[in-house]
Structure formats: structure tokens, C-alpha cells
Coordinates of C-alpha atoms and ligand atoms in Angstrom, one line a residue:
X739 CA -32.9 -29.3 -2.7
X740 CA -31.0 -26.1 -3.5
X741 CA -28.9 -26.7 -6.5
X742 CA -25.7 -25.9 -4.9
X743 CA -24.3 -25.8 -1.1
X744 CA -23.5 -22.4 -1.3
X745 CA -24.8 -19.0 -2.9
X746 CA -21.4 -17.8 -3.6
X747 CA -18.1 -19.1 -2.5
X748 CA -15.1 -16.4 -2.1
X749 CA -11.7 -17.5 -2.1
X750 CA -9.2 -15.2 0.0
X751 CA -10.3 -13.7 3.3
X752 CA -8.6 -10.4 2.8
X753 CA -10.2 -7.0 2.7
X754 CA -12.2 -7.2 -0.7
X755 CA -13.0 -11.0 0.0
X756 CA -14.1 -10.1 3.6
X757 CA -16.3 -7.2 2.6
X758 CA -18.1 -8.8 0.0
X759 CA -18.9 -11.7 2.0
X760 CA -20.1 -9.7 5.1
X761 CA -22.2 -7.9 2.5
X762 CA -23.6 -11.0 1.1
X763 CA -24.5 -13.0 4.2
X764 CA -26.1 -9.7 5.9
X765 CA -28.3 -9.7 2.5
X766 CA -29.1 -13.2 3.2
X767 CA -27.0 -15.0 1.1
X768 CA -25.5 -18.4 2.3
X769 CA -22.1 -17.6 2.1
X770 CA -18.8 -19.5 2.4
X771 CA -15.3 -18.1 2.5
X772 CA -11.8 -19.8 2.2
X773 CA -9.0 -18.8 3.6
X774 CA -5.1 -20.3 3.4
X775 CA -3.4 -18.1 5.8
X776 CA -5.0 -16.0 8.6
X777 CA -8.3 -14.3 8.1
X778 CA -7.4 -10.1 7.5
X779 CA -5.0 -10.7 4.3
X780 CA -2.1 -9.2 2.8
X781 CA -3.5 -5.6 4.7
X782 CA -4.1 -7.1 8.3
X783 CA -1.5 -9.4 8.4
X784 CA 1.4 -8.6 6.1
X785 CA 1.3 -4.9 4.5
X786 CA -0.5 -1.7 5.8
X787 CA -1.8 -2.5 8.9
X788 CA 1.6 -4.2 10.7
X789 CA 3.6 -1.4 8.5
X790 CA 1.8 1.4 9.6
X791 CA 2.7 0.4 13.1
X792 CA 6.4 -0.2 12.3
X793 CA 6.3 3.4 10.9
X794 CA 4.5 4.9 14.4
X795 CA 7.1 3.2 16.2
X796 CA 10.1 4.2 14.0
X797 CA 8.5 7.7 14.2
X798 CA 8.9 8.3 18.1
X799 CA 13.0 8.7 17.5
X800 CA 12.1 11.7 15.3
X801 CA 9.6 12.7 18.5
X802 CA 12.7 12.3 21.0
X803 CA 15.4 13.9 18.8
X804 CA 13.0 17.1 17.9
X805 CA 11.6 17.0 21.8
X806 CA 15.2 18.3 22.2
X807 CA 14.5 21.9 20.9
X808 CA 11.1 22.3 23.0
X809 CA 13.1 21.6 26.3
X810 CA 13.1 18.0 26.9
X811 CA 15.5 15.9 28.3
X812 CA 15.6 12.4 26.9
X813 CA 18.6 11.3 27.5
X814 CA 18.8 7.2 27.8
X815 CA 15.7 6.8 25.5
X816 CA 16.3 2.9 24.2
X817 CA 14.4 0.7 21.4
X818 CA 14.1 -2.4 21.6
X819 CA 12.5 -4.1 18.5
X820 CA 11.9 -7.5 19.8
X821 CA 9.2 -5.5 22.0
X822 CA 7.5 -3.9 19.1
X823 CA 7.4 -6.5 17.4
X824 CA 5.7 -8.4 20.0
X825 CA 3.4 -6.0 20.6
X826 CA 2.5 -6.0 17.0
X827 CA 1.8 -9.5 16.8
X828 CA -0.4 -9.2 19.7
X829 CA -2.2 -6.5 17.8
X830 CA -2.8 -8.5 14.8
X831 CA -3.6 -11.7 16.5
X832 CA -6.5 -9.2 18.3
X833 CA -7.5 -8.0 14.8
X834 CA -7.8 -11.5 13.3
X835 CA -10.1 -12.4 16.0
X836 CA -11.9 -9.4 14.4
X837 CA -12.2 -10.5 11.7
X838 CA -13.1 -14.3 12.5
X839 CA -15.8 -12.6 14.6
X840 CA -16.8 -10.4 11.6
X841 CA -17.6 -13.2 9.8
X842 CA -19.0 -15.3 12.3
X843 CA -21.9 -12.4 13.6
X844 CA -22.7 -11.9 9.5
X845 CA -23.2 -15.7 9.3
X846 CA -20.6 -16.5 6.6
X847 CA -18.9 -19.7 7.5
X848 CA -15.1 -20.0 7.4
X849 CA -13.3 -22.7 5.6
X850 CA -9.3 -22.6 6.5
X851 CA -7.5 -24.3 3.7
X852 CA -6.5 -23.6 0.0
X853 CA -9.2 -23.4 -2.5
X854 CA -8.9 -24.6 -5.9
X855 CA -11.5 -24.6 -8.8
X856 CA -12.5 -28.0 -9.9
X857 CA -14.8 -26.4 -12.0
X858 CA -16.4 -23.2 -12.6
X859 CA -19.3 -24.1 -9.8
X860 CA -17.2 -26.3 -7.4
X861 CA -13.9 -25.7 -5.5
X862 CA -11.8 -28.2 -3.6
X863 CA -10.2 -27.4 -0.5
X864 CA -8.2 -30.3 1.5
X865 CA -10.0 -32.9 -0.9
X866 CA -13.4 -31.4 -0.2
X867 CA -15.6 -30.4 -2.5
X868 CA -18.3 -27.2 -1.9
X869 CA -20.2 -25.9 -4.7
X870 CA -21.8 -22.7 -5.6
X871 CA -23.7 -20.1 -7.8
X872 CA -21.3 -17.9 -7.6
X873 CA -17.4 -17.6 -6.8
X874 CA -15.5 -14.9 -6.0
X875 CA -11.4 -14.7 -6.7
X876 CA -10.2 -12.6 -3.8
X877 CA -6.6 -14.2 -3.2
X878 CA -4.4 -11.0 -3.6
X879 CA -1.1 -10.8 -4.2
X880 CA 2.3 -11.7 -3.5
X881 CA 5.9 -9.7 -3.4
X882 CA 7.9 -10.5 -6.7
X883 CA 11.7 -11.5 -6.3
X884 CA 13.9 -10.4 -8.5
X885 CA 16.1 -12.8 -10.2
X886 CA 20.2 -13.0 -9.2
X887 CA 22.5 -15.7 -7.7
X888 CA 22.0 -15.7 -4.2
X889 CA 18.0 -14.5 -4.2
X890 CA 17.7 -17.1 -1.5
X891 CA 19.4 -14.5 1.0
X892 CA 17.1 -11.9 0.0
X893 CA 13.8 -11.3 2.3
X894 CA 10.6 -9.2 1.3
X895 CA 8.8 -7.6 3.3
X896 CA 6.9 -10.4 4.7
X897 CA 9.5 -11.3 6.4
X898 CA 10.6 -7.5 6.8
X899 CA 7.6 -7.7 9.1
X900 CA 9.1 -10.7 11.6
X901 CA 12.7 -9.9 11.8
X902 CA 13.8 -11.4 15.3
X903 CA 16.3 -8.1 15.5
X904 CA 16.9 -4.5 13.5
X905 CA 19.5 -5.1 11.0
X906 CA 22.3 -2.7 11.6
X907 CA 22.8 -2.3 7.6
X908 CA 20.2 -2.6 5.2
X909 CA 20.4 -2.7 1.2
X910 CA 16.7 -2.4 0.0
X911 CA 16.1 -3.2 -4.1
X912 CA 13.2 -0.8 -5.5
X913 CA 12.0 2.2 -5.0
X914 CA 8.0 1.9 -4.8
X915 CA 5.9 2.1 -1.8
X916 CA 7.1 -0.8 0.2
X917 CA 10.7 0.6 -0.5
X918 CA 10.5 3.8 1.0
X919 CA 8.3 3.0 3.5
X920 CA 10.9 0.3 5.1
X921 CA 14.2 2.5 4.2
X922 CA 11.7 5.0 6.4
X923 CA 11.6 2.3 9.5
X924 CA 14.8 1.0 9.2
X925 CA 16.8 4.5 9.5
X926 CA 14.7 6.4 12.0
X927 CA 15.9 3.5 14.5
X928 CA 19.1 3.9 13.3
X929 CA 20.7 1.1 10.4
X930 CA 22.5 2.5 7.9
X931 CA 20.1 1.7 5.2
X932 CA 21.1 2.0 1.2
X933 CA 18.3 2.0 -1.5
X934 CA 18.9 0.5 -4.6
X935 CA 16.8 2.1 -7.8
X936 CA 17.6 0.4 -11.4
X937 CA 16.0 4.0 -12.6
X938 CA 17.0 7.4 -12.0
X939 CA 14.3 8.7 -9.1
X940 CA 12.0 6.6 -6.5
X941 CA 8.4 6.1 -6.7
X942 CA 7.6 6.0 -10.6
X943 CA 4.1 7.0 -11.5
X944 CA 4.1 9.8 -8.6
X945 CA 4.3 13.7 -9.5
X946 CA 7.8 14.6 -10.5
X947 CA 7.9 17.5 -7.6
X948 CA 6.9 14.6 -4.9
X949 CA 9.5 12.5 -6.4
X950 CA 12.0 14.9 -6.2
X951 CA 11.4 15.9 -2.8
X952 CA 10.8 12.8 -1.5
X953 CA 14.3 11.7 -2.0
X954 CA 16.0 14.8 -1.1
X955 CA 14.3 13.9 2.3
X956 CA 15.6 10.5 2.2
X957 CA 19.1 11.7 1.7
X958 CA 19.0 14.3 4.1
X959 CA 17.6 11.5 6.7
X960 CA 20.6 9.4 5.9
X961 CA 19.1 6.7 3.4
X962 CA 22.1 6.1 0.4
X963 CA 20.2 6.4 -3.0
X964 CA 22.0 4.1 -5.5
X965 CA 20.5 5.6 -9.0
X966 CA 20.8 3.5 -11.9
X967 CA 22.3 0.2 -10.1
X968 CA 21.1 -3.2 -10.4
X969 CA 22.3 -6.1 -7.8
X970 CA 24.3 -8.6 -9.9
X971 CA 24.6 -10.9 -6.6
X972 CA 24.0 -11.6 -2.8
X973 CA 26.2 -13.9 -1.1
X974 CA 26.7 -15.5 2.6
X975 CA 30.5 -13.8 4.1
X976 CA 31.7 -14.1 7.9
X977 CA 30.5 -11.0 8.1
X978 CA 27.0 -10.7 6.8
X979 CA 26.2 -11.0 3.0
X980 CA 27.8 -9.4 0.0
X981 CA 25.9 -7.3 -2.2
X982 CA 27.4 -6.8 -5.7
X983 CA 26.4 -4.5 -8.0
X984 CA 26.5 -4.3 -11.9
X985 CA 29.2 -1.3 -12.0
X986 CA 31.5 -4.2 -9.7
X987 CA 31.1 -2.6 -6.7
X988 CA 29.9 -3.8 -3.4
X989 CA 28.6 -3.2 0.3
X990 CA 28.4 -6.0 3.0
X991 CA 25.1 -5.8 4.8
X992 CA 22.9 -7.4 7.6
X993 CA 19.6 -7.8 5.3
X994 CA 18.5 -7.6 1.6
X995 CA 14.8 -7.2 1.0
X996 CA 13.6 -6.9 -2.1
X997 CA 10.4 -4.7 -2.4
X998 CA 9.8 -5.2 -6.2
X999 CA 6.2 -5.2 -6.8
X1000 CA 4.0 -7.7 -6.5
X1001 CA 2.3 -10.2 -8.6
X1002 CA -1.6 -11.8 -8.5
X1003 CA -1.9 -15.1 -6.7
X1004 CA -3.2 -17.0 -9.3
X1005 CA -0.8 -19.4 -10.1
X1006 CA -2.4 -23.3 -9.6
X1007 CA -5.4 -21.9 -8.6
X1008 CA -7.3 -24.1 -11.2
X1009 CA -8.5 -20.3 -12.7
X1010 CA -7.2 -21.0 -16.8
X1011 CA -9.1 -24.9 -16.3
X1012 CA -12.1 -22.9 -15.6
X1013 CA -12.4 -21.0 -18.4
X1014 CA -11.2 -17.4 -16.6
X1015 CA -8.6 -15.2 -18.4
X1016 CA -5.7 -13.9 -17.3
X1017 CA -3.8 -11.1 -18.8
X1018 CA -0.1 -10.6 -19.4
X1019 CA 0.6 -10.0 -15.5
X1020 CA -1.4 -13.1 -14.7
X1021 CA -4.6 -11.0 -13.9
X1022 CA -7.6 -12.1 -13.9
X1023 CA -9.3 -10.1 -16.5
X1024 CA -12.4 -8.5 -15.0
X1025 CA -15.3 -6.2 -16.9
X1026 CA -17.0 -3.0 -14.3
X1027 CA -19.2 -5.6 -12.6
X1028 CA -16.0 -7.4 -11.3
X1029 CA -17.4 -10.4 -13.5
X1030 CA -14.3 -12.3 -14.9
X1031 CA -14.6 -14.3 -18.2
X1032 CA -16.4 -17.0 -16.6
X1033 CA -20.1 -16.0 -15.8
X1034 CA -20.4 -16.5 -12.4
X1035 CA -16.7 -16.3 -11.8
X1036 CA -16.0 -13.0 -10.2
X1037 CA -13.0 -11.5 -8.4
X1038 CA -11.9 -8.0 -6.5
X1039 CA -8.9 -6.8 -5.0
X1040 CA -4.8 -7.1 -5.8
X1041 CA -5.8 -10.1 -8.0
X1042 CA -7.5 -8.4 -10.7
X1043 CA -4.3 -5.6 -10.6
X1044 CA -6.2 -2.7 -11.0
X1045 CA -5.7 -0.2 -8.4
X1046 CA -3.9 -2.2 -5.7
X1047 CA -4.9 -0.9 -2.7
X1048 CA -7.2 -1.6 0.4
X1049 CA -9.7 0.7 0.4
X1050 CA -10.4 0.3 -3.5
X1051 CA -10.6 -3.8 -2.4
X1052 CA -12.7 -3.2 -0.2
X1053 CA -14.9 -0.9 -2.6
X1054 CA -15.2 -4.0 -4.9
X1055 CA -16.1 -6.3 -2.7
X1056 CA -18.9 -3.8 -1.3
X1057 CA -20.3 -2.7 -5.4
X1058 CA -19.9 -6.8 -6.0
X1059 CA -22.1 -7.8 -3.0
X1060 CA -24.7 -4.5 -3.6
X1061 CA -25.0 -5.8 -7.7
X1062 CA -25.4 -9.4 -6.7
X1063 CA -27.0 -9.8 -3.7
X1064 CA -29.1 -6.8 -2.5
X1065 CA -30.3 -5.8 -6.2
X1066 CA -28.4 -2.8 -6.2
X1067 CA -26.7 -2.6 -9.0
X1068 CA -23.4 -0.4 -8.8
X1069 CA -20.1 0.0 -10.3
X1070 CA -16.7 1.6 -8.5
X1071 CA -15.9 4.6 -9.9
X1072 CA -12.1 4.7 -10.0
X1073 CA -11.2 8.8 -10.4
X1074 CA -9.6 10.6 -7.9
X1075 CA -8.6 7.8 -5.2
X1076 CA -6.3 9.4 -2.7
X1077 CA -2.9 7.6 -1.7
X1078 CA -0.8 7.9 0.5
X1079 CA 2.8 6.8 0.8
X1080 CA 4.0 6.0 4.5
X1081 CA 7.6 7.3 4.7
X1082 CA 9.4 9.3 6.8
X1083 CA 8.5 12.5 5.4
X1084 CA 4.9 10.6 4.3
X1085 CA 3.5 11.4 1.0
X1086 CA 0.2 11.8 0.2
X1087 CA -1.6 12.8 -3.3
X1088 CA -4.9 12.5 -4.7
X1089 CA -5.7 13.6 -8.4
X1090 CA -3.5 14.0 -11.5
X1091 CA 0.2 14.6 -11.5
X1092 CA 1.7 17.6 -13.2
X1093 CA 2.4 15.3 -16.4
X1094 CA -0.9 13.3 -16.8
X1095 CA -2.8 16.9 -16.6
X1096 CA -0.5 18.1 -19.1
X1097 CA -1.4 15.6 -21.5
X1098 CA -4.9 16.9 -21.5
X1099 CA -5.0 20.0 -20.4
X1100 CA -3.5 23.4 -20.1
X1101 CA -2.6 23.9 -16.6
X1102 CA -1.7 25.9 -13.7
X1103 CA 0.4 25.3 -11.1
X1104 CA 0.6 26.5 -7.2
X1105 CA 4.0 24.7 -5.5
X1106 CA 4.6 25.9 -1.4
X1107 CA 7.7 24.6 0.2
X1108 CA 8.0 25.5 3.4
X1109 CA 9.8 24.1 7.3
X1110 CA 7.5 22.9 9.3
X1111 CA 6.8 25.2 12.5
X1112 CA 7.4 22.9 14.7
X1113 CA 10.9 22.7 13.3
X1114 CA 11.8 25.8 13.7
X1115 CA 12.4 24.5 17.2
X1116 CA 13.6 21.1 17.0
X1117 CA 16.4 22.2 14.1
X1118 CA 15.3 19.4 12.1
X1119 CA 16.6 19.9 8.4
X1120 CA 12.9 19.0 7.0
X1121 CA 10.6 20.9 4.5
X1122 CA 7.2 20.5 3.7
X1123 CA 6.4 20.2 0.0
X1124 CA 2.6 21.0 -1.2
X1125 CA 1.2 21.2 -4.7
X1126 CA -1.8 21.7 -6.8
X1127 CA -2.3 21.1 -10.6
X1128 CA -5.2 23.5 -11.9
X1129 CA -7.1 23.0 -15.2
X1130 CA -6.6 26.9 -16.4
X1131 CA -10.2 26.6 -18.8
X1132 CA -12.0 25.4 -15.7
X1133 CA -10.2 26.1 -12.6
X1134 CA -11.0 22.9 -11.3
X1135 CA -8.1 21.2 -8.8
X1136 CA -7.0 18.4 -11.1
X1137 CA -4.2 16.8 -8.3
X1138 CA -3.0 18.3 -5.0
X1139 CA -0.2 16.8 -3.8
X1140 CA 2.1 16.8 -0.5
X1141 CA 5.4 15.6 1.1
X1142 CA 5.7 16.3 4.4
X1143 CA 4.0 15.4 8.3
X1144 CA 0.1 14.1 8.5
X1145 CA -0.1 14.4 4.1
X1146 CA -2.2 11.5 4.5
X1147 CA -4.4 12.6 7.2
X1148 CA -4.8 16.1 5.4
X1149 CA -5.1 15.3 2.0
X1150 CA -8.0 12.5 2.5
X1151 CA -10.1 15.5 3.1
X1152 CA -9.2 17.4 0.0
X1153 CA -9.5 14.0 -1.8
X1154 CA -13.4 15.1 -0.7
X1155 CA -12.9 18.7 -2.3
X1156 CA -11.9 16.8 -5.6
X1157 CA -14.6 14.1 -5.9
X1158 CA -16.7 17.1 -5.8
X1159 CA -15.1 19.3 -8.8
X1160 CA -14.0 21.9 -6.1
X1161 CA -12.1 24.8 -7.7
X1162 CA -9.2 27.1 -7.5
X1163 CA -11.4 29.9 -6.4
X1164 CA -13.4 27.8 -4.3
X1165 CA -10.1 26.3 -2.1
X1166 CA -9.4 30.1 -1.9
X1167 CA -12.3 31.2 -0.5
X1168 CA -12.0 28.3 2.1
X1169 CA -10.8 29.7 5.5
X1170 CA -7.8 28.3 6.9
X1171 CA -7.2 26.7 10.2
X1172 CA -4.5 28.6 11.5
X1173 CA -1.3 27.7 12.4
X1174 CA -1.6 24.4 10.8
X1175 CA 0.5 23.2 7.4
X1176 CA -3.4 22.1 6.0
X1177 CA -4.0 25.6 5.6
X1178 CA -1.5 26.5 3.1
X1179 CA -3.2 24.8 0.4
X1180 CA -5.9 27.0 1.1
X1181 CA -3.6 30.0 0.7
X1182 CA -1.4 29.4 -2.5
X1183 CA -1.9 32.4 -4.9
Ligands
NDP1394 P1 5.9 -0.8 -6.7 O1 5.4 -1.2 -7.9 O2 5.4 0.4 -6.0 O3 7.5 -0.5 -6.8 C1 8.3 -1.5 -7.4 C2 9.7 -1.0 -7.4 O4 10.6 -2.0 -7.7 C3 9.9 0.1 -8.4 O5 10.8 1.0 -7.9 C4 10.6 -0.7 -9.6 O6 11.5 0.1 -10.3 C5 11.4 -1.7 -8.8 N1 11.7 -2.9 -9.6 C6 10.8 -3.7 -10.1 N2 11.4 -4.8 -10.7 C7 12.7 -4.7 -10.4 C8 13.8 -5.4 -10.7 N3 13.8 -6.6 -11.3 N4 15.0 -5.0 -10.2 C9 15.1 -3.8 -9.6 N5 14.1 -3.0 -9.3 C10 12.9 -3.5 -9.7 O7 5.9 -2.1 -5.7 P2 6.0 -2.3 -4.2 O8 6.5 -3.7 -4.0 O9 6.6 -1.2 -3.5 O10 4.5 -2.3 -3.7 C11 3.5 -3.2 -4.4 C12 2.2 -2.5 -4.4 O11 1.6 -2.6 -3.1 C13 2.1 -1.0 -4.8 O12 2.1 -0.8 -6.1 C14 0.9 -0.6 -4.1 O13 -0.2 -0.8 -4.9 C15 0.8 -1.5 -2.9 N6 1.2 -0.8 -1.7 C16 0.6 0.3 -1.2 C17 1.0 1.0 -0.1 C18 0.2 2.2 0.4 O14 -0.8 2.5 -0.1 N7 0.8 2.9 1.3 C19 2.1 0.5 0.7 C20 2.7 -0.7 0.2 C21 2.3 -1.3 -1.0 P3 11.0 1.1 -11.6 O15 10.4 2.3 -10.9 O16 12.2 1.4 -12.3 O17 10.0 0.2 -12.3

């Protein structure tokens, strides 16, 4: 009789959980994974996959409006958001059959329910208990609220994701990813849409140059940049609900959506019980092996707030499985992960920013701002910003960076370039590919 019913139990059917089970089950491993909402996660289901098309269909007014200049009529060109929604629905509803069949082809059985440690071998889920060698903390994240009378008015974007119609005004708290990204959506289809930062610039922790630039896009796009303003209150009015902010002011709007960061999912998750730590942000605390406190307690992803995003989830759960279950021991190595920001400009960087090199090195930099060819054409007021941060000793490219049209699809390739020490000299003895905006980083003297 094997000791327990499974060889490893994950918790959270997301993309680290999902990976790392797959893995396991392929490697012969009898695997079990538990699942609360729909099988894909906070990616599939609620973040970059059901964005990303948001921000594709928000895009196409940009395509009509610029279409314009090149000789197209496109007069009578309608939305209608109910439709995209739909069809996103149906598009995730196809990808969570995906997954289920994912799962079911690699032989890992799915459990729908919430899982709870009863102890550090067993979890309960709907008053069963399964046990296993090992366990695997894969639940993710969840969007933080902020706290003011009237927070019950306020959506995130979960429900961002559902709206039944477009919100004609907008007030959006934050100025992270998810911010930007739905001030991007919200405008191109036309709401009046106001950002609200408690600091002085959007998206802390970026380059100041892609900062900058970033919001000068925003503003020229329409989006209202409140700097330095804090919501004191929401509430309900005939007309909508009444935002007021600390300096007394205020702004009746359609919608308030908090994007605000988010927070690990560990709350009553039976995790403390167990013996696994947790750090200030309610963490769980994990060593290079993904192993948490508890010996055969592991967990990837958002949950262990590390780098929160997809791909690197998806990384752990593949080193986790490769370590434990195919003998292969191997660890993520966490330098230079690309990112990319899905705005409208997009942003996309991959490396250090201008300050962190500073702090350890002596540096050059190369800055292109440019309009984008096809806009001198359409007439659209947009500029492309590009920028790499050289180490002077070495002449290695310590960060490129980019605002402006396809950044994410061009810098993934240079995020290639930097994982392999590529140089100054060496991106300028690279041969461009003419007429393209990729090529300029190639030709910054
Ligand atoms: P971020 O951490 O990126 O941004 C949070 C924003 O909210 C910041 O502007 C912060 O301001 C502000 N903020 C925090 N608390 C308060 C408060 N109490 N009152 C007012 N403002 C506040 O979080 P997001 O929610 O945008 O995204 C969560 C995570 O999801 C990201 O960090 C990223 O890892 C991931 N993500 C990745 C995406 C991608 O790769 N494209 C897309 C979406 C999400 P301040 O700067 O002053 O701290």
C-alpha cells in the first residue's frame, strides 16, 4: 500500500500549478490538482490573457482613426462591447477546456473545490481528505482594495473584465500595470477616463525615461493624470457615483476600479497550522528550490511574491517538477526577465533601469525618440521612445528599454541578446531590418 494517495498534491490550477503538474504526471508521478475557480488561473481567466484581448480590441479605434491618413474611408465604424465581451468569454471558455484537457492527456486528475491543509501531508477539499508526499501552494493572488467609505462601489479589475457595458467616465486608483493598461482600453473606445496616482509619476519601479514618456502618451491620448491625489470617498448619486478627493475636490463618474496591487491568497488556507512561513506581505517564504518552510511543502507563482508574472510561474512550476520528479535538479535564474506593459503606447523593457545600473556601475546611455513612420501619415501625435543603459567598463547592454508600438514583441528578442551578455559593439555590428522601429536600437551611436 503506497503510503499516501498521491505523490504530490498542488493547490491552484493556474499557470505555475498547471505546469508543474503536467511535468509531474508526464514523469510518472501520480498527481492531483485542486482548483476553486476555473482551471487557467488569474492569467487565463482574469489578467493577461482576457486583457490582452481587451487591449487588441480597444486598439482597432487607433487602426480606424490612423487608416484615415492612408486613404480609407471609415466612416460609421461602431463598437459594441457587449460583443467583445462575448466573444471573449467564448474564447476563454475554449481555453479552459484547454487546459482541463491538458491535464486530463498528462494523467493528473482534477479536483474542483477549495483546498485546505489539514496537515502538512493531507488537504481537505469539500470534507474530503487526499494525502500526499508532496504539496504544492500554487493559489496566486488577488487585487488589493484600498480602504475608504464607499469601497463597496469600487470594482477591480476582475470585474473590469465582465462589465455588462463601457463606462462612459472612468476614475481608475493606481498607476501600476493593471492601471494603465485599463485607462489604455477604456479611452481608445472613447470614456473619459481619469487616473488617480497618490505619487508623482505612474509605474514605480520602471526607468524614469519610460515613466516619463509613458504618461506624456497618456495625456496626449486623453487619460487625466491626477498626481499626488488620494480618493477620500465613493458614493451612490442620481447620476453615477461621487468621487472625492483629499484636496476636497470631486468628479462624478460611471465606474471606480481600483488597480492597487495585489496580495497572496493565503489567507485560511490552513498554511501557518502547517508549519509554513509567511512573510510581512503574507508570502509564503520559499528557498531556490521553491521549498517553503515545511519540507515537502512547496509553492510557485504570485503566492510566493517574487516576480509576479506568468511566464516566471510557469518557470517554477517547470524547475519544481524537473528537481522533484525527473531528477533534474534545477533552479530559475531570475536576471534579466523581459516585461512588458500592455498600454496604449505598450511598454516593454528587459534589464536594468538607468538608476539600478547607476548604483553599480558607471554607465552609458543611448536614448532615440522618434514618430513612428506610419504616423507620418495617420497625423497621430505619438513618439516612439527607445533606450539602452550600457556598462562603460564592459560595454555590456545592462537594460534596453521602449515605449511605443510592438515594444513587447521587439524587445523579447533583445531580452535574448541580454541573457547572452551581448554588447554595445555587438548590437552595432548587428544589421538592421529596414524600415522597421526594431532597427533603431541597432543604430544608436
Ligand atoms: P502594481 O504594484 O503594479 O501597482 C499598484 C499601484 O497602485 C501603484 O501605482 C501604487 O502606487 C498604487 N497603490 C497601491 N496602494 C495604493 C493605495 N492604498 N492608494 C492609492 N494607490 C495605491 O499593481 P497592479 O495592481 O497594477 O498589478 C499587480 C501585479 O500584477 C503587478 O505588479 C504585476 O506583477 C502583475 N501584472 C503584470 C502585467 C503584465 O505583465 N503586463 C499586467 C498586469 C498585472 P505607488 O506607485 O505610489 O506605490
Amino acid at each position: 500500500m503506497p503510503r499516501f494517495d498521491f505523490d504530490l498534491i498542488t493547490i491552484g490550477a493556474g499557470s505555475g500549478g498547471v505546469r508543474a503538474s503536467r511535468l509531474a504526471g508526464k514523469y510518472g508521478a501520480k498527481v492531483a490538482v485542486i482548483e476553486e475557480s476555473r482551471p487557467g488561473g488569474t492569467c487565463v481567466m482574469r489578467g493577461c490573457v482576457p486583457k490582452k484581448l481587451l487591449v487588441m480590441g480597444a486598439h482597432f479605434a487607433h487602426g480606424f482613426e490612423d487608416a484615415v491618413g492612408f486613404g480609407w474611408s471609415v466612416e460609421g465604424a461602431r463598437h459594441d462591447w457587449a460583443a467583445m465581451i462575448a466573444a471573449k468569454d467564448r474564447e476563454l471558455a475554449r481555453l479552459e477546456g484547454v487546459y482541463r484537457k491538458l491535464l486530463g492527456d498528462a494523467g493528473v486528475t482534477l479536483v474542483e473545490g477549495r483546498g485546505i491543509l489539514a496537515d502538512p501531508h493531507t488537504v481537505e477539499v469539500g470534507g474530503k481528505r487526499m494525502t500526499a508526499e508532496k504539496i504544492l501552494v500554487a493559489v496566486g493572488g488577488w487585487p488589493i482594495m484600498p480602504d475608504f467609505p464607499g469601497r463597496e462601489h469600487v470594482i477591480t479589475s476582475n470585474e473590469a473584465l465582465d462589465l455588462k457595458q463601457r463606462p462612459r467616465r472612468v476614475v481608475i486608483v493606481g498607476g501600476g500595470y493593471i492601471a494603465v493598461e485599463f485607462a489604455g482600453i477604456f479611452r481608445a473606445l472613447g470614456s473619459e477616463v481619469t487616473l488617480v496616482i497618490r505619487s508623482g509619476q505612474t509605474l514605480r519601479g520602471f526607468d524614469q525615461d519610460v515613466r516619463a514618456t509613458l504618461a506624456e502618451e497618456l495625456e496626449k491620448s486623453g487619460i487625466k493624470i491626477r498626481r499626488e491625489s488620494i480618493i477620500r470617498a465613493v458614493a451612490k448619486n442620481p447620476d453615477g457615483y461621487a468621487v472625492t478627493f483629499d484636496n476636497g475636490e470631486g468628479l462624478t463618474v460611471d465606474c471606480v476600479m481600483a488597480a492597487t496591487g495585489r496580495a497572496p491568497n493565503t489567507a485560511g488556507m490552513g498554511l501557518m497550522e502547517a508549519g509554513v512561513k509567511l512573510n510581512s506581505k503574507n508570502a509564503v517564504i520559499v528557498d531556490e528550490w521553491n521549498r517553503s518552510s515545511v519540507e515537502n511543502i512547496f509553492a510557485v507563482g504570485d503566492v510566493t511574491d517574487r516576480v509576479n508574472l506568468t511566464p516566471v510561474a510557469i518557470n517554477e512550476g517547470r524547475v519544481f517538477a524537473e528537481t522533484f520528479f525527473n531528477k533534474n535538479p534545477m533552479t530559475l535564474d531570475y536576471a534579466n526577465i523581459a516585461s512588458a506593459v500592455f498600454s496604449q503606447p505598450p511598454v516593454a523593457v528587459v534589464g536594468l533601469t538607468e538608476e539600478d545600473a547607476r548604483k553599480a556601475h558607471d554607465v552609458r546611455l543611448f536614448i532615440s525618440r522618434f514618430r513612428p513612420m506610419k504616423h507620418n501619415l495617420s497625423g497621430r501625435d505619438e513618439r516612439t521612445m527607445m533606450k539602452l543603459v550600457v556598462d562603460t567598463a564592459s560595454d555590456r547592454v545592462l537594460g534596453c528599454h521602449m515605449v511605443g508600438e510592438d515594444a513587447p514583441e521587439i524587445i523579447q528578442g533583445l531580452a535574448v541578446a541580454l541573457k547572452c551578455g551581448a554588447t554595445k559593439a555587438q548590437f552595432d555590428s548587428t544589421v538592421g531590418i529596414h524600415p522597421t522601429a526594431a532597427e533603431e536600437f541597432v543604430t544608436m551611436r
